[in-house]
Amino acid sequence: PPDLPDTTVLLVDPMLATGGSAMQVADQIVKAGARDLRLVCIVAALLLIAPGLTELRQQGGCCVMCC
């Protein structure tokens, strides 16, 4: 959408294991122009995804929320 840079984008992943798929999608969303990207995951294997979360935060400025 043309207003993507001015929109908060919520990327929802119900179960995050390694974070690989979420990182690929987040990369595409950022390339499309999003500036405010938030990843919400319901279940996360935090020990497995810790490196991926760090990369997401650094590359895309993504806010990550896990429940």
mmCIF file with all atom_site columns, C-alpha atoms in Angstrom:
data_model
loop_
_atom_site.group_PDB
_atom_site.id
_atom_site.type_symbol
_atom_site.label_atom_id
_atom_site.label_alt_id
_atom_site.label_comp_id
_atom_site.label_asym_id
_atom_site.label_entity_id
_atom_site.label_seq_id
_atom_site.pdbx_PDB_ins_code
_atom_site.Cartn_x
_atom_site.Cartn_y
_atom_site.Cartn_z
_atom_site.occupancy
_atom_site.B_iso_or_equiv
_atom_site.pdbx_formal_charge
_atom_site.auth_seq_id
_atom_site.auth_comp_id
_atom_site.auth_asym_id
_atom_site.auth_atom_id
_atom_site.pdbx_PDB_model_num
ATOM 1  C CA . PRO A 1 1  ? 0.000  0.000   0.000  1.00 0.00 ? 1  PRO A CA 1
ATOM 2  C CA . PRO A 1 2  ? 1.198  3.543   -0.684 1.00 0.00 ? 2  PRO A CA 1
ATOM 3  C CA . ASP A 1 3  ? 0.890  4.527   2.990  1.00 0.00 ? 3  ASP A CA 1
ATOM 4  C CA . LEU A 1 4  ? 3.061  1.634   4.231  1.00 0.00 ? 4  LEU A CA 1
ATOM 5  C CA . PRO A 1 5  ? 5.825  3.890   5.601  1.00 0.00 ? 5  PRO A CA 1
ATOM 6  C CA . ASP A 1 6  ? 3.241  5.622   7.813  1.00 0.00 ? 6  ASP A CA 1
ATOM 7  C CA . THR A 1 7  ? 1.576  2.405   9.005  1.00 0.00 ? 7  THR A CA 1
ATOM 8  C CA . THR A 1 8  ? 2.341  0.133   11.945 1.00 0.00 ? 8  THR A CA 1
ATOM 9  C CA . VAL A 1 9  ? 2.703  -3.374  10.510 1.00 0.00 ? 9  VAL A CA 1
ATOM 10 C CA . LEU A 1 10 ? 1.937  -6.340  12.762 1.00 0.00 ? 10 LEU A CA 1
ATOM 11 C CA . LEU A 1 11 ? 3.581  -9.575  11.669 1.00 0.00 ? 11 LEU A CA 1
ATOM 12 C CA . VAL A 1 12 ? 1.882  -12.389 13.586 1.00 0.00 ? 12 VAL A CA 1
ATOM 13 C CA . ASP A 1 13 ? 3.515  -15.802 13.890 1.00 0.00 ? 13 ASP A CA 1
ATOM 14 C CA . PRO A 1 14 ? 1.538  -18.168 16.114 1.00 0.00 ? 14 PRO A CA 1
ATOM 15 C CA . MET A 1 15 ? 4.525  -20.445 16.783 1.00 0.00 ? 15 MET A CA 1
ATOM 16 C CA . LEU A 1 16 ? 8.090  -19.245 16.366 1.00 0.00 ? 16 LEU A CA 1
ATOM 17 C CA . ALA A 1 17 ? 10.835 -21.879 16.342 1.00 0.00 ? 17 ALA A CA 1
ATOM 18 C CA . THR A 1 18 ? 14.045 -20.665 14.695 1.00 0.00 ? 18 THR A CA 1
ATOM 19 C CA . GLY A 1 19 ? 12.665 -17.352 13.452 1.00 0.00 ? 19 GLY A CA 1
ATOM 20 C CA . GLY A 1 20 ? 13.857 -17.976 9.884  1.00 0.00 ? 20 GLY A CA 1
ATOM 21 C CA . SER A 1 21 ? 10.488 -17.550 8.195  1.00 0.00 ? 21 SER A CA 1
ATOM 22 C CA . ALA A 1 22 ? 9.649  -14.485 10.260 1.00 0.00 ? 22 ALA A CA 1
ATOM 23 C CA . MET A 1 23 ? 13.006 -12.919 9.353  1.00 0.00 ? 23 MET A CA 1
ATOM 24 C CA . GLN A 1 24 ? 12.392 -13.511 5.629  1.00 0.00 ? 24 GLN A CA 1
ATOM 25 C CA . VAL A 1 25 ? 8.916  -11.991 5.778  1.00 0.00 ? 25 VAL A CA 1
ATOM 26 C CA . ALA A 1 26 ? 10.122 -9.059  7.895  1.00 0.00 ? 26 ALA A CA 1
ATOM 27 C CA . ASP A 1 27 ? 12.872 -8.395  5.358  1.00 0.00 ? 27 ASP A CA 1
ATOM 28 C CA . GLN A 1 28 ? 10.321 -8.255  2.535  1.00 0.00 ? 28 GLN A CA 1
ATOM 29 C CA . ILE A 1 29 ? 8.037  -5.951  4.525  1.00 0.00 ? 29 ILE A CA 1
ATOM 30 C CA . VAL A 1 30 ? 10.915 -3.570  5.272  1.00 0.00 ? 30 VAL A CA 1
ATOM 31 C CA . LYS A 1 31 ? 12.014 -3.636  1.615  1.00 0.00 ? 31 LYS A CA 1
ATOM 32 C CA . ALA A 1 32 ? 8.440  -2.684  0.686  1.00 0.00 ? 32 ALA A CA 1
ATOM 33 C CA . GLY A 1 33 ? 8.821  0.475   2.770  1.00 0.00 ? 33 GLY A CA 1
ATOM 34 C CA . ALA A 1 34 ? 7.579  -0.326  6.274  1.00 0.00 ? 34 ALA A CA 1
ATOM 35 C CA . ARG A 1 35 ? 9.276  1.642   9.028  1.00 0.00 ? 35 ARG A CA 1
ATOM 36 C CA . ASP A 1 36 ? 7.291  0.441   12.058 1.00 0.00 ? 36 ASP A CA 1
ATOM 37 C CA . LEU A 1 37 ? 7.271  -3.365  12.104 1.00 0.00 ? 37 LEU A CA 1
ATOM 38 C CA . ARG A 1 38 ? 6.225  -5.414  15.115 1.00 0.00 ? 38 ARG A CA 1
ATOM 39 C CA . LEU A 1 39 ? 6.521  -9.177  15.326 1.00 0.00 ? 39 LEU A CA 1
ATOM 40 C CA . VAL A 1 40 ? 3.998  -10.811 17.627 1.00 0.00 ? 40 VAL A CA 1
ATOM 41 C CA . CYS A 1 41 ? 4.403  -14.493 18.465 1.00 0.00 ? 41 CYS A CA 1
ATOM 42 C CA . ILE A 1 42 ? 2.182  -16.505 20.766 1.00 0.00 ? 42 ILE A CA 1
ATOM 43 C CA . VAL A 1 43 ? 4.496  -19.454 21.422 1.00 0.00 ? 43 VAL A CA 1
ATOM 44 C CA . ALA A 1 44 ? 8.253  -19.095 21.003 1.00 0.00 ? 44 ALA A CA 1
ATOM 45 C CA . ALA A 1 45 ? 11.216 -21.370 21.613 1.00 0.00 ? 45 ALA A CA 1
ATOM 46 C CA . LEU A 1 46 ? 13.249 -18.475 22.987 1.00 0.00 ? 46 LEU A CA 1
ATOM 47 C CA . LEU A 1 47 ? 16.497 -20.416 23.324 1.00 0.00 ? 47 LEU A CA 1
ATOM 48 C CA . LEU A 1 48 ? 16.346 -21.404 19.641 1.00 0.00 ? 48 LEU A CA 1
ATOM 49 C CA . ILE A 1 49 ? 15.399 -18.006 18.281 1.00 0.00 ? 49 ILE A CA 1
ATOM 50 C CA . ALA A 1 50 ? 17.582 -15.705 20.402 1.00 0.00 ? 50 ALA A CA 1
ATOM 51 C CA . PRO A 1 51 ? 20.106 -15.077 17.563 1.00 0.00 ? 51 PRO A CA 1
ATOM 52 C CA . GLY A 1 52 ? 17.281 -14.541 15.082 1.00 0.00 ? 52 GLY A CA 1
ATOM 53 C CA . LEU A 1 53 ? 15.535 -12.052 17.356 1.00 0.00 ? 53 LEU A CA 1
ATOM 54 C CA . THR A 1 54 ? 18.737 -10.074 17.742 1.00 0.00 ? 54 THR A CA 1
ATOM 55 C CA . GLU A 1 55 ? 19.149 -9.969  13.958 1.00 0.00 ? 55 GLU A CA 1
ATOM 56 C CA . LEU A 1 56 ? 15.530 -8.878  13.453 1.00 0.00 ? 56 LEU A CA 1
ATOM 57 C CA . ARG A 1 57 ? 15.952 -6.041  15.922 1.00 0.00 ? 57 ARG A CA 1
ATOM 58 C CA . GLN A 1 58 ? 19.220 -4.875  14.374 1.00 0.00 ? 58 GLN A CA 1
ATOM 59 C CA . GLN A 1 59 ? 18.330 -5.124  10.679 1.00 0.00 ? 59 GLN A CA 1
ATOM 60 C CA . GLY A 1 60 ? 14.743 -4.003  10.604 1.00 0.00 ? 60 GLY A CA 1
ATOM 61 C CA . GLY A 1 61 ? 14.377 -2.127  13.857 1.00 0.00 ? 61 GLY A CA 1
ATOM 62 C CA . CYS A 1 62 ? 11.640 -4.630  14.547 1.00 0.00 ? 62 CYS A CA 1
ATOM 63 C CA . CYS A 1 63 ? 9.879  -4.694  17.898 1.00 0.00 ? 63 CYS A CA 1
ATOM 64 C CA . VAL A 1 64 ? 9.436  -8.336  18.969 1.00 0.00 ? 64 VAL A CA 1
ATOM 65 C CA . MET A 1 65 ? 6.743  -9.383  21.431 1.00 0.00 ? 65 MET A CA 1
ATOM 66 C CA . CYS A 1 66 ? 6.406  -12.982 22.629 1.00 0.00 ? 66 CYS A CA 1
ATOM 67 C CA . CYS A 1 67 ? 3.664  -14.246 24.927 1.00 0.00 ? 67 CYS A CA 1
#
